[in-house]
Amino acid sequence: MARSRPCPGCQTGSMNYRVPQPVPQVMLDDVRGAQKMLSGVSRVTPMEGSRHLSALVGAPVHLKCENLQRTGSFKLRGAYVRIAGLRPEERAAGVVAASAGNHAQGVALASALLGVHATVFMPVGAPLPKVAATREYGAEVRLHGQVVDETLAAAEEYAERTGAVFIHPFDHPDIIAGQGSVGLEILEQCPEVRTILVGIGGGGLAAGIAVAVKGLRPDVRVVGVQAAGAAAYPPSLAAGHPLSIDEPVTMADGIKVGRPGDVPFRIIGELLDEVRTVSEDALSRALLLCLERAKLVVEPAGCSPVAALLSEPEAYAGGPVVAVLSGGNVDPLLLQRILRHGMAAAGRYLSLRLRVADRPGALAGLLGVLSGVDANVLDVSHIRTDPRLGLTEVEVELHLETKGREHCAEVARALHSAGYKVID
C-alpha cells in the first residue's frame, strides 16, 4: 500500500504533490458542463448495494456499475466530450486513437454519434470480441504492433501524416471532465457516501471523480487503487513528478499503464486522499465475487476497488463506501483463466500431483480417500513416462473442487494420513 503525504495548509484534508511544469486545469464547472453534454448520450449507470461486502467492511457498500455503461465501460464519457469539443475543421479531418479495448470502443461510438470518421489502431493480439465491437460501432480498425506502445506510436504517426486529431485515453482536460460525470452521479445517487474507491491506470477517471467530488464534498475520501505490478502512481507521487514503469505486469489490462498522464497526475496529487495497491490474487477473487454475489460481469481493472475492500476491509469501516466498477469488457478466454485463478486463491480449486503404485486399484484407492473428505474430482491425468518415476510408479495429476482453504488443508491431511506423498 502506498499512502499520500499531507497537504501543507490544506483545510479539506486533501493531498498535494506539486508538478513543476504547468499543465491544464480541470474545474468543477468543466465537469458539470460535460455532464450536460452527455445527457441522452451516456447512461446514468445504476448503484447496487452489496450485502456481502457491507458485512465484510462493517458499513454499507455500494457498487457504481459503469460496467453497464454503453460500450461496457466509462470511456464513452470522456471520448464523447473530447470529440464534441473539436472545431468543425478538426472534425472534418477525423480522429485517431490507440487502444486494446475500452477506449477504442468509446471513441468508435462517440465518433459515430457525432458523425466523425474514426480510425482506431489496436494491437495484433487484441481480443477478437473487442476488435469486432470497435468495428461494429463504426470505426476503421487497423491492427498494428504486438504491444500497446507500438500501437500508440503508429496512431501518433498517422495523426501527424493525415491531420487527424489524436484522442488520448486519459491525458486531456476534456477526457477528464467527461469521466468526472461519474463522480457527480455518485453524489446524486448516494449523498451519504464517505469513501469512494476507483481504479487508476493513466488516471483520467480518478482525476475526474476527484474534481467533481472534492469540489462539492471535500469531506468525502477518494481512494485510488492500482494493481501492484503496474503501480506507477505511488513512486511518482513520492517523487513529485510522473515516473515510468518499464514493464508493468498485471491481468488488469484496463489499468496496465506504465506512466501517469501529466494532466491527471497533477489533479490526483492535489485531490486524492491516498493510493493503494492490490495483488493479482485479490483481483481474481474480486472478479469471482462480482460474478457470484452481485451477478455482474466485471473486468479485472473494474474489480480493483472491490479487491481493495477484500484486501483490507477494516480500512473502510467509517461510513458508506462506493466502489466504481469501471468496465465489464473481458475476453471469455481470459475470464475462464481468471475464474480458475480466483477459485484457487479462495481455496475452492486445488491442483496437485502425487505418485502412486502402478497397479490395479491404486487410482480407486486414491479417489476413495478424496471421496471420504468430500473433495469433488474435476479432472485426472496419468504420467508414466517421466524418467524420475520408478518402474512401478505412476504420477497422477488431480484437479479438485474444494470448499475453502480449511477444506484444502483437510484434503492434504487425509492424503498424508493415507500414505500419499504430494509432489506439487
Short mmCIF file of C-alpha atoms in Angstrom, two decimals:
data_model
loop_
_atom_site.label_atom_id
_atom_site.label_comp_id
_atom_site.label_asym_id
_atom_site.label_seq_id
_atom_site.Cartn_x
_atom_site.Cartn_y
_atom_site.Cartn_z
CA MET A 1 0.00 0.00 0.00
CA ALA A 2 1.23 3.49 -0.83
CA ARG A 3 -0.22 6.37 1.17
CA SER A 4 -0.16 10.02 0.28
CA ARG A 5 1.52 12.82 2.23
CA PRO A 6 -0.33 15.62 4.00
CA CYS A 7 -1.07 18.79 2.07
CA PRO A 8 0.59 21.79 3.76
CA GLY A 9 -2.01 24.38 4.71
CA CYS A 10 -4.88 22.34 3.27
CA GLN A 11 -8.19 22.77 5.12
CA THR A 12 -10.04 19.88 3.50
CA GLY A 13 -7.64 17.04 4.28
CA SER A 14 -6.78 16.55 0.60
CA MET A 15 -3.26 15.82 -0.56
CA ASN A 16 -0.82 17.94 -2.53
CA TYR A 17 2.02 16.92 -4.84
CA ARG A 18 3.44 19.70 -6.99
CA VAL A 19 4.37 19.21 -10.62
CA PRO A 20 6.96 21.71 -11.81
CA GLN A 21 5.69 22.20 -15.36
CA PRO A 22 2.35 23.95 -15.99
CA VAL A 23 -0.46 21.63 -17.06
CA PRO A 24 -4.09 22.41 -17.93
CA GLN A 25 -6.57 22.65 -15.07
CA VAL A 26 -9.91 20.88 -14.85
CA MET A 27 -12.54 22.58 -12.70
CA LEU A 28 -15.89 21.57 -11.26
CA ASP A 29 -17.70 23.72 -13.85
CA ASP A 30 -15.94 21.74 -16.60
CA VAL A 31 -17.32 18.51 -15.16
CA ARG A 32 -20.79 19.99 -14.84
CA GLY A 33 -20.65 21.13 -18.45
CA ALA A 34 -19.55 17.65 -19.51
CA GLN A 35 -22.46 16.10 -17.65
CA LYS A 36 -24.91 18.31 -19.53
CA MET A 37 -23.24 17.43 -22.83
CA LEU A 38 -23.57 13.73 -22.02
CA SER A 39 -27.28 13.92 -21.24
CA GLY A 40 -29.02 11.43 -23.53
CA VAL A 41 -25.66 10.03 -24.68
CA SER A 42 -24.19 8.12 -21.75
CA ARG A 43 -26.29 6.17 -19.30
CA VAL A 44 -26.75 7.12 -15.67
CA THR A 45 -25.47 3.75 -14.53
CA PRO A 46 -27.10 2.04 -11.54
CA MET A 47 -25.80 1.89 -7.99
CA GLU A 48 -26.16 -1.57 -6.48
CA GLY A 49 -25.79 -2.44 -2.81
CA SER A 50 -23.62 -5.40 -1.79
CA ARG A 51 -24.69 -7.22 1.37
CA HIS A 52 -21.61 -9.43 1.33
CA LEU A 53 -19.16 -6.53 1.12
CA SER A 54 -21.18 -4.48 3.59
CA ALA A 55 -20.94 -7.28 6.15
CA LEU A 56 -17.22 -7.64 5.48
CA VAL A 57 -16.49 -3.91 5.82
CA GLY A 58 -18.96 -3.20 8.61
CA ALA A 59 -20.53 -0.31 6.68
CA PRO A 60 -22.82 -0.01 3.65
CA VAL A 61 -21.01 -0.74 0.37
CA HIS A 62 -22.46 0.26 -3.00
CA LEU A 63 -21.23 -0.67 -6.48
CA LYS A 64 -21.29 2.03 -9.18
CA CYS A 65 -21.90 -0.11 -12.26
CA GLU A 66 -20.01 1.53 -15.12
CA ASN A 67 -19.61 -1.98 -16.49
CA LEU A 68 -23.23 -1.48 -17.62
CA GLN A 69 -22.39 1.74 -19.46
CA ARG A 70 -22.73 1.88 -23.26
CA THR A 71 -19.70 0.11 -24.81
CA GLY A 72 -19.20 -1.64 -21.47
CA SER A 73 -17.07 0.99 -19.70
CA PHE A 74 -16.83 4.62 -18.60
CA LYS A 75 -14.65 5.50 -21.61
CA LEU A 76 -17.56 6.72 -23.74
CA ARG A 77 -18.00 9.70 -21.40
CA GLY A 78 -14.59 11.26 -21.93
CA ALA A 79 -14.33 10.32 -25.59
CA TYR A 80 -17.65 11.96 -26.42
CA VAL A 81 -16.82 15.19 -24.58
CA ARG A 82 -13.40 15.37 -26.25
CA ILE A 83 -14.67 14.81 -29.78
CA ALA A 84 -17.73 17.02 -29.32
CA GLY A 85 -15.39 19.87 -28.38
CA LEU A 86 -13.44 19.74 -31.65
CA ARG A 87 -13.69 22.62 -34.12
CA PRO A 88 -15.52 21.90 -37.41
CA GLU A 89 -12.27 21.68 -39.38
CA GLU A 90 -10.86 19.23 -36.83
CA ARG A 91 -13.95 17.05 -37.06
CA ALA A 92 -13.63 17.07 -40.83
CA ALA A 93 -10.08 15.70 -40.53
CA GLY A 94 -11.32 12.78 -38.43
CA VAL A 95 -9.93 11.34 -35.22
CA VAL A 96 -7.49 8.56 -34.41
CA ALA A 97 -6.94 6.56 -31.23
CA ALA A 98 -4.89 3.65 -29.98
CA SER A 99 -6.31 1.10 -27.58
CA ALA A 100 -6.58 -2.60 -26.83
CA GLY A 101 -10.24 -2.35 -25.90
CA ASN A 102 -12.30 0.07 -23.84
CA HIS A 103 -11.00 3.39 -25.18
CA ALA A 104 -11.25 2.01 -28.72
CA GLN A 105 -14.94 1.27 -28.29
CA GLY A 106 -15.63 4.57 -26.57
CA VAL A 107 -14.00 6.57 -29.38
CA ALA A 108 -15.74 4.46 -32.03
CA LEU A 109 -19.23 5.02 -30.63
CA ALA A 110 -18.66 8.69 -29.78
CA SER A 111 -17.40 9.35 -33.30
CA ALA A 112 -20.39 7.58 -34.84
CA LEU A 113 -22.82 9.61 -32.72
CA LEU A 114 -21.11 12.86 -33.76
CA GLY A 115 -20.66 11.97 -37.43
CA VAL A 116 -16.86 11.95 -37.28
CA HIS A 117 -14.66 9.40 -39.05
CA ALA A 118 -12.61 7.40 -36.55
CA THR A 119 -9.52 5.30 -37.15
CA VAL A 120 -8.55 3.08 -34.23
CA PHE A 121 -5.23 1.28 -34.01
CA MET A 122 -5.30 -1.92 -31.95
CA PRO A 123 -2.55 -4.45 -31.17
CA VAL A 124 -2.39 -7.51 -33.40
CA GLY A 125 -3.20 -9.71 -30.42
CA ALA A 126 -6.19 -7.69 -29.20
CA PRO A 127 -9.13 -9.93 -28.18
CA LEU A 128 -11.38 -10.63 -31.17
CA PRO A 129 -14.61 -9.59 -29.39
CA LYS A 130 -13.14 -6.13 -28.70
CA VAL A 131 -11.92 -5.73 -32.28
CA ALA A 132 -15.33 -6.79 -33.62
CA ALA A 133 -17.18 -4.43 -31.26
CA THR A 134 -15.00 -1.47 -32.27
CA ARG A 135 -15.74 -2.12 -35.94
CA GLU A 136 -19.44 -2.54 -35.25
CA TYR A 137 -19.55 0.87 -33.58
CA GLY A 138 -18.34 2.32 -36.88
CA ALA A 139 -14.59 2.81 -36.56
CA GLU A 140 -11.97 1.78 -39.09
CA VAL A 141 -9.74 -0.67 -37.22
CA ARG A 142 -6.07 -1.10 -38.06
CA LEU A 143 -4.13 -3.86 -36.34
CA HIS A 144 -0.54 -2.85 -35.66
CA GLY A 145 2.15 -3.86 -33.19
CA GLN A 146 2.37 -6.54 -30.56
CA VAL A 147 2.09 -4.21 -27.56
CA VAL A 148 0.12 -1.02 -26.92
CA ASP A 149 3.24 1.18 -27.06
CA GLU A 150 3.83 0.14 -30.68
CA THR A 151 0.15 0.68 -31.45
CA LEU A 152 0.25 4.12 -29.85
CA ALA A 153 3.29 5.13 -31.91
CA ALA A 154 1.50 4.06 -35.10
CA ALA A 155 -1.58 6.12 -34.18
CA GLU A 156 0.52 9.21 -33.45
CA GLU A 157 2.36 8.82 -36.75
CA TYR A 158 -0.98 8.51 -38.54
CA ALA A 159 -2.20 11.71 -36.85
CA GLU A 160 0.91 13.64 -37.97
CA ARG A 161 0.66 12.31 -41.50
CA THR A 162 -3.07 12.81 -42.08
CA GLY A 163 -4.02 15.68 -39.78
CA ALA A 164 -6.47 13.50 -37.84
CA VAL A 165 -6.90 14.54 -34.20
CA PHE A 166 -5.33 12.12 -31.75
CA ILE A 167 -7.73 11.26 -28.92
CA HIS A 168 -5.64 10.41 -25.87
CA PRO A 169 -7.23 7.88 -23.50
CA PHE A 170 -6.63 9.93 -20.33
CA ASP A 171 -4.20 12.84 -20.69
CA HIS A 172 -6.54 15.66 -21.77
CA PRO A 173 -8.80 18.03 -19.77
CA ASP A 174 -11.91 17.19 -21.82
CA ILE A 175 -11.39 13.48 -21.26
CA ILE A 176 -11.05 14.05 -17.51
CA ALA A 177 -14.10 16.32 -17.38
CA GLY A 178 -16.19 13.68 -19.13
CA GLN A 179 -15.07 10.93 -16.78
CA GLY A 180 -15.81 13.24 -13.85
CA SER A 181 -19.52 12.93 -14.59
CA VAL A 182 -19.27 9.56 -12.81
CA GLY A 183 -18.43 11.45 -9.62
CA LEU A 184 -21.45 13.76 -9.95
CA GLU A 185 -23.72 10.74 -10.39
CA ILE A 186 -22.27 9.09 -7.29
CA LEU A 187 -23.06 12.15 -5.15
CA GLU A 188 -26.60 12.25 -6.55
CA GLN A 189 -27.23 8.54 -6.06
CA CYS A 190 -25.50 8.14 -2.69
CA PRO A 191 -25.36 11.56 -0.99
CA GLU A 192 -24.33 9.97 2.32
CA VAL A 193 -21.13 8.48 0.80
CA ARG A 194 -17.98 8.81 2.90
CA THR A 195 -15.42 6.94 0.76
CA ILE A 196 -15.13 6.39 -3.00
CA LEU A 197 -12.78 3.73 -4.38
CA VAL A 198 -11.71 3.98 -8.03
CA GLY A 199 -9.14 2.13 -10.11
CA ILE A 200 -6.21 4.06 -11.58
CA GLY A 201 -4.34 3.40 -14.80
CA GLY A 202 -3.31 6.62 -16.51
CA GLY A 203 -5.53 8.48 -14.06
CA GLY A 204 -8.31 10.05 -16.14
CA LEU A 205 -11.25 8.51 -14.28
CA ALA A 206 -9.79 9.02 -10.80
CA ALA A 207 -8.86 12.63 -11.59
CA GLY A 208 -12.31 13.42 -12.96
CA ILE A 209 -14.09 11.88 -9.98
CA ALA A 210 -11.77 13.75 -7.59
CA VAL A 211 -12.51 17.11 -9.25
CA ALA A 212 -16.26 16.53 -9.07
CA VAL A 213 -16.39 15.10 -5.56
CA LYS A 214 -13.87 17.34 -3.83
CA GLY A 215 -15.44 20.39 -5.48
CA LEU A 216 -18.79 19.63 -3.87
CA ARG A 217 -17.96 17.40 -0.89
CA PRO A 218 -14.37 17.89 0.30
CA ASP A 219 -15.17 15.66 3.30
CA VAL A 220 -15.55 12.60 1.07
CA ARG A 221 -12.48 10.38 0.99
CA VAL A 222 -11.37 9.45 -2.55
CA VAL A 223 -9.03 6.46 -2.77
CA GLY A 224 -7.26 5.30 -5.91
CA VAL A 225 -6.43 1.63 -6.48
CA GLN A 226 -3.65 0.24 -8.67
CA ALA A 227 -2.51 -3.28 -9.47
CA ALA A 228 0.72 -3.92 -7.56
CA GLY A 229 2.52 -4.96 -10.75
CA ALA A 230 1.57 -1.77 -12.58
CA ALA A 231 1.63 0.81 -9.80
CA ALA A 232 3.28 3.87 -11.32
CA TYR A 233 1.46 6.40 -9.13
CA PRO A 234 2.94 5.67 -5.65
CA PRO A 235 6.58 6.25 -6.72
CA SER A 236 5.54 9.14 -8.97
CA LEU A 237 3.68 10.88 -6.15
CA ALA A 238 6.63 10.35 -3.84
CA ALA A 239 8.97 11.86 -6.44
CA GLY A 240 6.63 14.77 -7.24
CA HIS A 241 6.51 14.06 -10.97
CA PRO A 242 5.39 11.22 -13.27
CA LEU A 243 7.76 8.26 -13.42
CA SER A 244 7.65 5.32 -15.81
CA ILE A 245 7.49 1.61 -15.09
CA ASP A 246 9.48 -0.30 -17.70
CA GLU A 247 7.39 -3.48 -17.75
CA PRO A 248 4.04 -3.25 -15.94
CA VAL A 249 2.64 -6.72 -15.32
CA THR A 250 -0.97 -7.40 -14.37
CA MET A 251 -4.05 -9.24 -15.60
CA ALA A 252 -5.91 -5.92 -15.29
CA ASP A 253 -5.13 -4.58 -18.75
CA GLY A 254 -7.51 -1.63 -18.29
CA ILE A 255 -5.18 -0.13 -15.66
CA LYS A 256 -1.93 -1.53 -17.06
CA VAL A 257 -0.31 1.85 -17.75
CA GLY A 258 3.41 2.43 -17.36
CA ARG A 259 3.35 6.20 -16.76
CA PRO A 260 0.79 8.60 -15.25
CA GLY A 261 -0.63 11.25 -17.54
CA ASP A 262 0.65 14.77 -16.86
CA VAL A 263 -2.84 16.30 -16.54
CA PRO A 264 -4.41 13.67 -14.26
CA PHE A 265 -1.21 13.38 -12.23
CA ARG A 266 -1.46 16.97 -11.01
CA ILE A 267 -5.12 16.57 -10.09
CA ILE A 268 -4.58 13.25 -8.33
CA GLY A 269 -1.61 14.67 -6.44
CA GLU A 270 -3.68 17.58 -5.18
CA LEU A 271 -7.04 15.94 -4.54
CA LEU A 272 -6.78 12.20 -3.96
CA ASP A 273 -6.52 11.16 -0.33
CA GLU A 274 -4.43 8.07 -0.98
CA VAL A 275 -3.42 5.41 -3.48
CA ARG A 276 -3.48 1.72 -2.56
CA THR A 277 -2.22 -1.34 -4.42
CA VAL A 278 -3.77 -4.79 -4.75
CA SER A 279 -2.38 -8.19 -5.67
CA GLU A 280 -3.32 -10.40 -8.62
CA ASP A 281 -4.93 -12.86 -6.22
CA ALA A 282 -7.13 -10.08 -4.82
CA LEU A 283 -8.15 -9.02 -8.34
CA SER A 284 -9.17 -12.54 -9.32
CA ARG A 285 -11.08 -13.05 -6.05
CA ALA A 286 -12.86 -9.73 -6.61
CA LEU A 287 -13.90 -10.74 -10.13
CA LEU A 288 -15.25 -14.02 -8.81
CA LEU A 289 -17.17 -12.23 -6.05
CA CYS A 290 -18.76 -9.77 -8.50
CA LEU A 291 -19.85 -12.65 -10.71
CA GLU A 292 -21.19 -14.91 -7.95
CA ARG A 293 -22.59 -12.46 -5.40
CA ALA A 294 -23.54 -9.39 -7.48
CA LYS A 295 -24.32 -11.24 -10.74
CA LEU A 296 -22.15 -8.71 -12.58
CA VAL A 297 -19.54 -9.40 -15.26
CA VAL A 298 -16.66 -7.06 -14.46
CA GLU A 299 -13.19 -6.98 -15.99
CA PRO A 300 -10.12 -7.20 -13.73
CA ALA A 301 -9.43 -3.43 -13.87
CA GLY A 302 -13.04 -2.73 -12.95
CA CYS A 303 -12.74 -5.08 -9.97
CA SER A 304 -9.74 -3.28 -8.44
CA PRO A 305 -11.85 -1.26 -5.92
CA VAL A 306 -13.52 -4.48 -4.78
CA ALA A 307 -10.08 -6.08 -4.49
CA ALA A 308 -9.07 -3.24 -2.17
CA LEU A 309 -12.13 -3.90 0.00
CA LEU A 310 -11.33 -7.61 0.19
CA SER A 311 -7.67 -6.95 0.99
CA GLU A 312 -8.18 -4.52 3.85
CA PRO A 313 -11.89 -4.21 4.76
CA GLU A 314 -11.24 -2.57 8.12
CA ALA A 315 -9.79 0.49 6.36
CA TYR A 316 -13.24 1.50 5.08
CA ALA A 317 -15.41 0.96 8.16
CA GLY A 318 -16.08 4.66 8.71
CA GLY A 319 -19.20 5.05 6.59
CA PRO A 320 -20.90 4.27 3.29
CA VAL A 321 -18.45 3.20 0.58
CA VAL A 322 -18.89 3.37 -3.19
CA ALA A 323 -16.69 1.12 -5.34
CA VAL A 324 -16.59 2.13 -9.01
CA LEU A 325 -16.81 -0.89 -11.33
CA SER A 326 -15.22 0.87 -14.29
CA GLY A 327 -15.78 -1.74 -17.02
CA GLY A 328 -17.05 -5.15 -17.98
CA ASN A 329 -15.24 -5.90 -21.24
CA VAL A 330 -13.39 -9.12 -20.55
CA ASP A 331 -12.40 -11.69 -23.15
CA PRO A 332 -14.17 -15.02 -22.47
CA LEU A 333 -10.92 -16.99 -22.63
CA LEU A 334 -9.26 -14.64 -20.16
CA LEU A 335 -12.34 -14.78 -17.96
CA GLN A 336 -12.07 -18.57 -17.81
CA ARG A 337 -8.44 -18.37 -16.66
CA ILE A 338 -9.15 -15.64 -14.13
CA LEU A 339 -12.08 -17.53 -12.64
CA ARG A 340 -9.89 -20.59 -12.14
CA HIS A 341 -7.22 -18.37 -10.56
CA GLY A 342 -9.84 -16.72 -8.36
CA MET A 343 -11.23 -20.06 -7.21
CA ALA A 344 -7.72 -21.26 -6.39
CA ALA A 345 -6.99 -18.03 -4.47
CA ALA A 346 -10.20 -18.55 -2.49
CA GLY A 347 -9.31 -22.18 -1.72
CA ARG A 348 -12.08 -23.55 -3.92
CA TYR A 349 -9.93 -25.10 -6.62
CA LEU A 350 -6.96 -27.32 -5.85
CA SER A 351 -4.44 -28.78 -8.28
CA LEU A 352 -1.93 -31.34 -7.07
CA ARG A 353 0.40 -34.06 -8.29
CA LEU A 354 1.32 -37.22 -6.41
CA ARG A 355 2.83 -40.64 -7.04
CA VAL A 356 1.00 -43.90 -6.60
CA ALA A 357 1.81 -47.55 -7.24
CA ASP A 358 1.18 -48.56 -10.85
CA ARG A 359 -1.14 -51.47 -10.09
CA PRO A 360 -4.86 -52.23 -10.47
CA GLY A 361 -6.99 -50.49 -7.87
CA ALA A 362 -4.40 -47.84 -6.92
CA LEU A 363 -6.34 -45.00 -8.52
CA ALA A 364 -9.59 -46.24 -7.00
CA GLY A 365 -7.96 -46.18 -3.57
CA LEU A 366 -6.78 -42.61 -4.09
CA LEU A 367 -10.23 -41.48 -5.25
CA GLY A 368 -11.73 -43.19 -2.24
CA VAL A 369 -9.61 -41.04 0.09
CA LEU A 370 -10.72 -37.92 -1.73
CA SER A 371 -14.36 -39.01 -1.61
CA GLY A 372 -14.04 -39.52 2.13
CA VAL A 373 -13.24 -35.81 2.63
CA ASP A 374 -15.89 -34.68 0.12
CA ALA A 375 -13.46 -33.33 -2.49
CA ASN A 376 -15.00 -33.24 -5.97
CA VAL A 377 -12.63 -34.53 -8.67
CA LEU A 378 -12.86 -32.41 -11.82
CA ASP A 379 -10.04 -33.96 -13.84
CA VAL A 380 -7.48 -36.78 -13.57
CA SER A 381 -4.42 -37.43 -15.73
CA HIS A 382 -1.69 -40.12 -15.56
CA ILE A 383 2.00 -39.68 -16.36
CA ARG A 384 4.02 -42.84 -16.85
CA THR A 385 6.97 -41.69 -18.98
CA ASP A 386 8.76 -39.27 -16.64
CA PRO A 387 12.35 -40.51 -16.10
CA ARG A 388 12.05 -39.52 -12.42
CA LEU A 389 9.43 -42.23 -11.90
CA GLY A 390 10.27 -45.71 -10.72
CA LEU A 391 9.31 -48.76 -12.75
CA THR A 392 6.30 -49.45 -10.54
CA GLU A 393 5.19 -45.83 -10.10
CA VAL A 394 2.76 -43.56 -11.89
CA GLU A 395 2.31 -39.85 -11.38
CA VAL A 396 -1.27 -38.64 -11.04
CA GLU A 397 -2.34 -35.04 -11.56
CA LEU A 398 -5.66 -34.09 -9.99
CA HIS A 399 -7.86 -31.02 -10.25
CA LEU A 400 -10.30 -30.79 -7.36
CA GLU A 401 -13.20 -28.57 -6.42
CA THR A 402 -12.91 -27.70 -2.74
CA LYS A 403 -14.85 -25.62 -0.23
CA GLY A 404 -12.23 -23.20 1.02
CA ARG A 405 -8.75 -23.08 2.50
CA GLU A 406 -9.67 -25.19 5.54
CA HIS A 407 -11.07 -27.87 3.25
CA CYS A 408 -7.86 -27.81 1.19
CA ALA A 409 -5.88 -28.39 4.36
CA GLU A 410 -8.22 -31.25 5.29
CA VAL A 411 -7.63 -32.86 1.87
CA ALA A 412 -3.86 -32.57 2.33
CA ARG A 413 -4.05 -34.16 5.80
CA ALA A 414 -6.18 -37.04 4.53
CA LEU A 415 -3.73 -37.80 1.72
CA HIS A 416 -0.77 -37.66 4.10
CA SER A 417 -2.51 -39.95 6.59
CA ALA A 418 -3.22 -42.44 3.82
CA GLY A 419 0.47 -42.55 2.93
CA TYR A 420 0.41 -40.46 -0.26
CA LYS A 421 3.27 -38.07 -0.99
CA VAL A 422 2.15 -34.86 -2.70
CA ILE A 423 4.82 -33.62 -5.13
CA ASP A 424 3.25 -30.27 -6.08
#
